[in-house]
Amino acid sequence: MSLTVPNDLLDQARAGEVDDAAFLACVRDSLPYAWSLISELVKQREHSGAEFADNQVAPPSEEARGQLLRCLASDSMRGALERHYGVRLAFQNCHRVAVFDPAATEALADFVTPRAQILNQKPELVDC
């Protein structure tokens, strides 16, 4: 299961739309590794002023890797995080998350090319 959904949030979803704040709280509480990694990358990008910041360190455990995969594989979670932080997210392999300034369209386009994916391959990432 991707998220541990509190009963009040489940009731809200059954009644209609779920607001981003409640959804983001659920994501933060359910997937703390993914949340903290993305939050830290947002801070790094803001501090540096660079077009993007990315993570190149494998997750510390399979549980952490699973959190990251679940978070970034979900369009709704990814979209909520992008709206919350005002960024664009991109993902390679099983851990290389990148946080882009929304204006960095060329850098994002370069990051998501097949060439970039191929160049990011390493033998230690074969099983991820």
PDB file of C-alpha atoms in Angstrom:
ATOM      1  CA  MET A   1       0.000   0.000   0.000  1.00  0.00           C
ATOM      2  CA  SER A   2       1.374   3.403  -0.941  1.00  0.00           C
ATOM      3  CA  LEU A   3      -0.265   5.501   1.762  1.00  0.00           C
ATOM      4  CA  THR A   4      -1.580   5.023   5.260  1.00  0.00           C
ATOM      5  CA  VAL A   5      -4.815   6.974   4.967  1.00  0.00           C
ATOM      6  CA  PRO A   6      -6.447   8.320   8.137  1.00  0.00           C
ATOM      7  CA  ASN A   7     -10.188   7.745   8.443  1.00  0.00           C
ATOM      8  CA  ASP A   8     -11.013  11.464   8.254  1.00  0.00           C
ATOM      9  CA  LEU A   9      -9.140  11.752   4.949  1.00  0.00           C
ATOM     10  CA  LEU A  10     -10.893   8.679   3.611  1.00  0.00           C
ATOM     11  CA  ASP A  11     -14.240  10.240   4.600  1.00  0.00           C
ATOM     12  CA  GLN A  12     -13.234  13.488   2.874  1.00  0.00           C
ATOM     13  CA  ALA A  13     -12.423  11.571  -0.321  1.00  0.00           C
ATOM     14  CA  ARG A  14     -15.744   9.733  -0.216  1.00  0.00           C
ATOM     15  CA  ALA A  15     -17.598  13.028   0.191  1.00  0.00           C
ATOM     16  CA  GLY A  16     -15.845  14.799  -2.681  1.00  0.00           C
ATOM     17  CA  GLU A  17     -12.534  16.481  -3.375  1.00  0.00           C
ATOM     18  CA  VAL A  18      -9.491  16.130  -1.128  1.00  0.00           C
ATOM     19  CA  ASP A  19      -7.557  19.329  -0.520  1.00  0.00           C
ATOM     20  CA  ASP A  20      -3.827  19.365  -1.189  1.00  0.00           C
ATOM     21  CA  ALA A  21      -2.898  20.155   2.419  1.00  0.00           C
ATOM     22  CA  ALA A  22      -4.628  17.039   3.745  1.00  0.00           C
ATOM     23  CA  PHE A  23      -3.253  14.901   0.930  1.00  0.00           C
ATOM     24  CA  LEU A  24       0.283  16.242   1.433  1.00  0.00           C
ATOM     25  CA  ALA A  25       0.088  15.529   5.166  1.00  0.00           C
ATOM     26  CA  CYS A  26      -0.845  11.940   4.324  1.00  0.00           C
ATOM     27  CA  VAL A  27       2.069  11.644   1.884  1.00  0.00           C
ATOM     28  CA  ARG A  28       4.496  13.199   4.409  1.00  0.00           C
ATOM     29  CA  ASP A  29       3.376  10.846   7.194  1.00  0.00           C
ATOM     30  CA  SER A  30       3.198   7.728   5.009  1.00  0.00           C
ATOM     31  CA  LEU A  31       6.408   8.211   3.028  1.00  0.00           C
ATOM     32  CA  PRO A  32       8.805  10.090   5.329  1.00  0.00           C
ATOM     33  CA  TYR A  33      11.992   9.177   3.445  1.00  0.00           C
ATOM     34  CA  ALA A  34      10.626  10.376   0.108  1.00  0.00           C
ATOM     35  CA  TRP A  35       9.195  13.526   1.700  1.00  0.00           C
ATOM     36  CA  SER A  36      12.438  14.435   3.470  1.00  0.00           C
ATOM     37  CA  LEU A  37      14.605  13.757   0.409  1.00  0.00           C
ATOM     38  CA  ILE A  38      12.470  15.914  -1.863  1.00  0.00           C
ATOM     39  CA  SER A  39      12.189  18.650   0.779  1.00  0.00           C
ATOM     40  CA  GLU A  40      15.974  18.716   1.159  1.00  0.00           C
ATOM     41  CA  LEU A  41      16.485  18.922  -2.605  1.00  0.00           C
ATOM     42  CA  VAL A  42      14.052  21.840  -2.785  1.00  0.00           C
ATOM     43  CA  LYS A  43      16.084  23.645  -0.105  1.00  0.00           C
ATOM     44  CA  GLN A  44      19.353  22.875  -1.904  1.00  0.00           C
ATOM     45  CA  ARG A  45      18.037  24.225  -5.208  1.00  0.00           C
ATOM     46  CA  GLU A  46      16.652  27.366  -3.589  1.00  0.00           C
ATOM     47  CA  HIS A  47      19.893  27.977  -1.679  1.00  0.00           C
ATOM     48  CA  SER A  48      22.137  27.445  -4.701  1.00  0.00           C
ATOM     49  CA  GLY A  49      19.927  29.229  -7.216  1.00  0.00           C
ATOM     50  CA  ALA A  50      20.738  26.452  -9.693  1.00  0.00           C
ATOM     51  CA  GLU A  51      18.276  25.247 -12.310  1.00  0.00           C
ATOM     52  CA  PHE A  52      18.014  21.959 -10.456  1.00  0.00           C
ATOM     53  CA  ALA A  53      19.234  19.896  -7.534  1.00  0.00           C
ATOM     54  CA  ASP A  54      19.389  16.124  -7.634  1.00  0.00           C
ATOM     55  CA  ASN A  55      20.100  13.152  -5.430  1.00  0.00           C
ATOM     56  CA  GLN A  56      22.740  10.654  -6.519  1.00  0.00           C
ATOM     57  CA  VAL A  57      22.910   8.576  -3.345  1.00  0.00           C
ATOM     58  CA  ALA A  58      21.033   5.298  -3.203  1.00  0.00           C
ATOM     59  CA  PRO A  59      18.367   5.031  -0.480  1.00  0.00           C
ATOM     60  CA  PRO A  60      19.626   3.585   2.810  1.00  0.00           C
ATOM     61  CA  SER A  61      17.221   0.627   2.746  1.00  0.00           C
ATOM     62  CA  GLU A  62      14.720  -1.216   0.585  1.00  0.00           C
ATOM     63  CA  GLU A  63      11.926   0.396   2.613  1.00  0.00           C
ATOM     64  CA  ALA A  64      13.262   3.854   1.732  1.00  0.00           C
ATOM     65  CA  ARG A  65      13.666   2.873  -1.924  1.00  0.00           C
ATOM     66  CA  GLY A  66      10.070   1.650  -1.972  1.00  0.00           C
ATOM     67  CA  GLN A  67       8.838   4.926  -0.522  1.00  0.00           C
ATOM     68  CA  LEU A  68      10.632   6.887  -3.202  1.00  0.00           C
ATOM     69  CA  LEU A  69       9.356   4.667  -5.996  1.00  0.00           C
ATOM     70  CA  ARG A  70       5.763   4.813  -4.741  1.00  0.00           C
ATOM     71  CA  CYS A  71       5.867   8.569  -4.318  1.00  0.00           C
ATOM     72  CA  LEU A  72       7.297   9.374  -7.731  1.00  0.00           C
ATOM     73  CA  ALA A  73       5.337   6.723  -9.620  1.00  0.00           C
ATOM     74  CA  SER A  74       2.073   8.333  -8.538  1.00  0.00           C
ATOM     75  CA  ASP A  75       0.901  11.211 -10.718  1.00  0.00           C
ATOM     76  CA  SER A  76      -1.274  12.531  -7.881  1.00  0.00           C
ATOM     77  CA  MET A  77       1.549  12.491  -5.316  1.00  0.00           C
ATOM     78  CA  ARG A  78       4.077  13.945  -7.740  1.00  0.00           C
ATOM     79  CA  GLY A  79       1.637  16.654  -8.819  1.00  0.00           C
ATOM     80  CA  ALA A  80       0.785  17.605  -5.234  1.00  0.00           C
ATOM     81  CA  LEU A  81       4.485  17.869  -4.349  1.00  0.00           C
ATOM     82  CA  GLU A  82       5.177  19.971  -7.444  1.00  0.00           C
ATOM     83  CA  ARG A  83       2.325  22.355  -6.580  1.00  0.00           C
ATOM     84  CA  HIS A  84       3.351  22.508  -2.917  1.00  0.00           C
ATOM     85  CA  TYR A  85       6.988  23.354  -3.617  1.00  0.00           C
ATOM     86  CA  GLY A  86       6.506  25.218  -6.915  1.00  0.00           C
ATOM     87  CA  VAL A  87       8.936  22.929  -8.750  1.00  0.00           C
ATOM     88  CA  ARG A  88       9.041  20.232 -11.387  1.00  0.00           C
ATOM     89  CA  LEU A  89      10.194  16.752 -10.378  1.00  0.00           C
ATOM     90  CA  ALA A  90      12.028  14.238 -12.525  1.00  0.00           C
ATOM     91  CA  PHE A  91      13.226  10.735 -11.734  1.00  0.00           C
ATOM     92  CA  GLN A  92      15.837   8.293 -13.057  1.00  0.00           C
ATOM     93  CA  ASN A  93      16.572   4.766 -11.920  1.00  0.00           C
ATOM     94  CA  CYS A  94      15.365   4.039  -8.422  1.00  0.00           C
ATOM     95  CA  HIS A  95      16.825   6.988  -6.555  1.00  0.00           C
ATOM     96  CA  ARG A  96      17.940   9.898  -8.731  1.00  0.00           C
ATOM     97  CA  VAL A  97      15.295  12.471  -7.978  1.00  0.00           C
ATOM     98  CA  ALA A  98      15.748  15.945  -9.406  1.00  0.00           C
ATOM     99  CA  VAL A  99      13.944  19.125  -8.384  1.00  0.00           C
ATOM    100  CA  PHE A 100      13.773  21.726 -11.158  1.00  0.00           C
ATOM    101  CA  ASP A 101      12.952  25.382 -11.204  1.00  0.00           C
ATOM    102  CA  PRO A 102       9.771  25.553 -13.355  1.00  0.00           C
ATOM    103  CA  ALA A 103      11.558  27.931 -15.748  1.00  0.00           C
ATOM    104  CA  ALA A 104      14.397  25.431 -16.343  1.00  0.00           C
ATOM    105  CA  THR A 105      12.626  23.752 -19.260  1.00  0.00           C
ATOM    106  CA  GLU A 106      15.808  23.014 -21.201  1.00  0.00           C
ATOM    107  CA  ALA A 107      17.580  21.472 -18.197  1.00  0.00           C
ATOM    108  CA  LEU A 108      14.505  19.335 -17.474  1.00  0.00           C
ATOM    109  CA  ALA A 109      14.231  18.274 -21.115  1.00  0.00           C
ATOM    110  CA  ASP A 110      17.916  17.232 -21.057  1.00  0.00           C
ATOM    111  CA  PHE A 111      17.463  15.284 -17.794  1.00  0.00           C
ATOM    112  CA  VAL A 112      14.599  13.160 -19.133  1.00  0.00           C
ATOM    113  CA  THR A 113      16.184  12.123 -22.428  1.00  0.00           C
ATOM    114  CA  PRO A 114      17.058   8.504 -23.199  1.00  0.00           C
ATOM    115  CA  ARG A 115      20.695   9.658 -23.426  1.00  0.00           C
ATOM    116  CA  ALA A 116      20.604  10.981 -19.851  1.00  0.00           C
ATOM    117  CA  GLN A 117      19.021   7.753 -18.637  1.00  0.00           C
ATOM    118  CA  ILE A 118      21.693   5.649 -20.346  1.00  0.00           C
ATOM    119  CA  LEU A 119      24.503   7.816 -18.957  1.00  0.00           C
ATOM    120  CA  ASN A 120      23.051   7.449 -15.460  1.00  0.00           C
ATOM    121  CA  GLN A 121      23.338   3.653 -15.519  1.00  0.00           C
ATOM    122  CA  LYS A 122      25.840   2.070 -13.150  1.00  0.00           C
ATOM    123  CA  PRO A 123      26.458  -1.593 -12.355  1.00  0.00           C
ATOM    124  CA  GLU A 124      25.447  -1.087  -8.723  1.00  0.00           C
ATOM    125  CA  LEU A 125      22.014   0.119  -9.859  1.00  0.00           C
ATOM    126  CA  VAL A 126      21.091  -2.958 -11.880  1.00  0.00           C
ATOM    127  CA  ASP A 127      18.879  -4.384  -9.136  1.00  0.00           C
ATOM    128  CA  CYS A 128      16.971  -1.256  -8.295  1.00  0.00           C
TER     129      CYS A 128
END
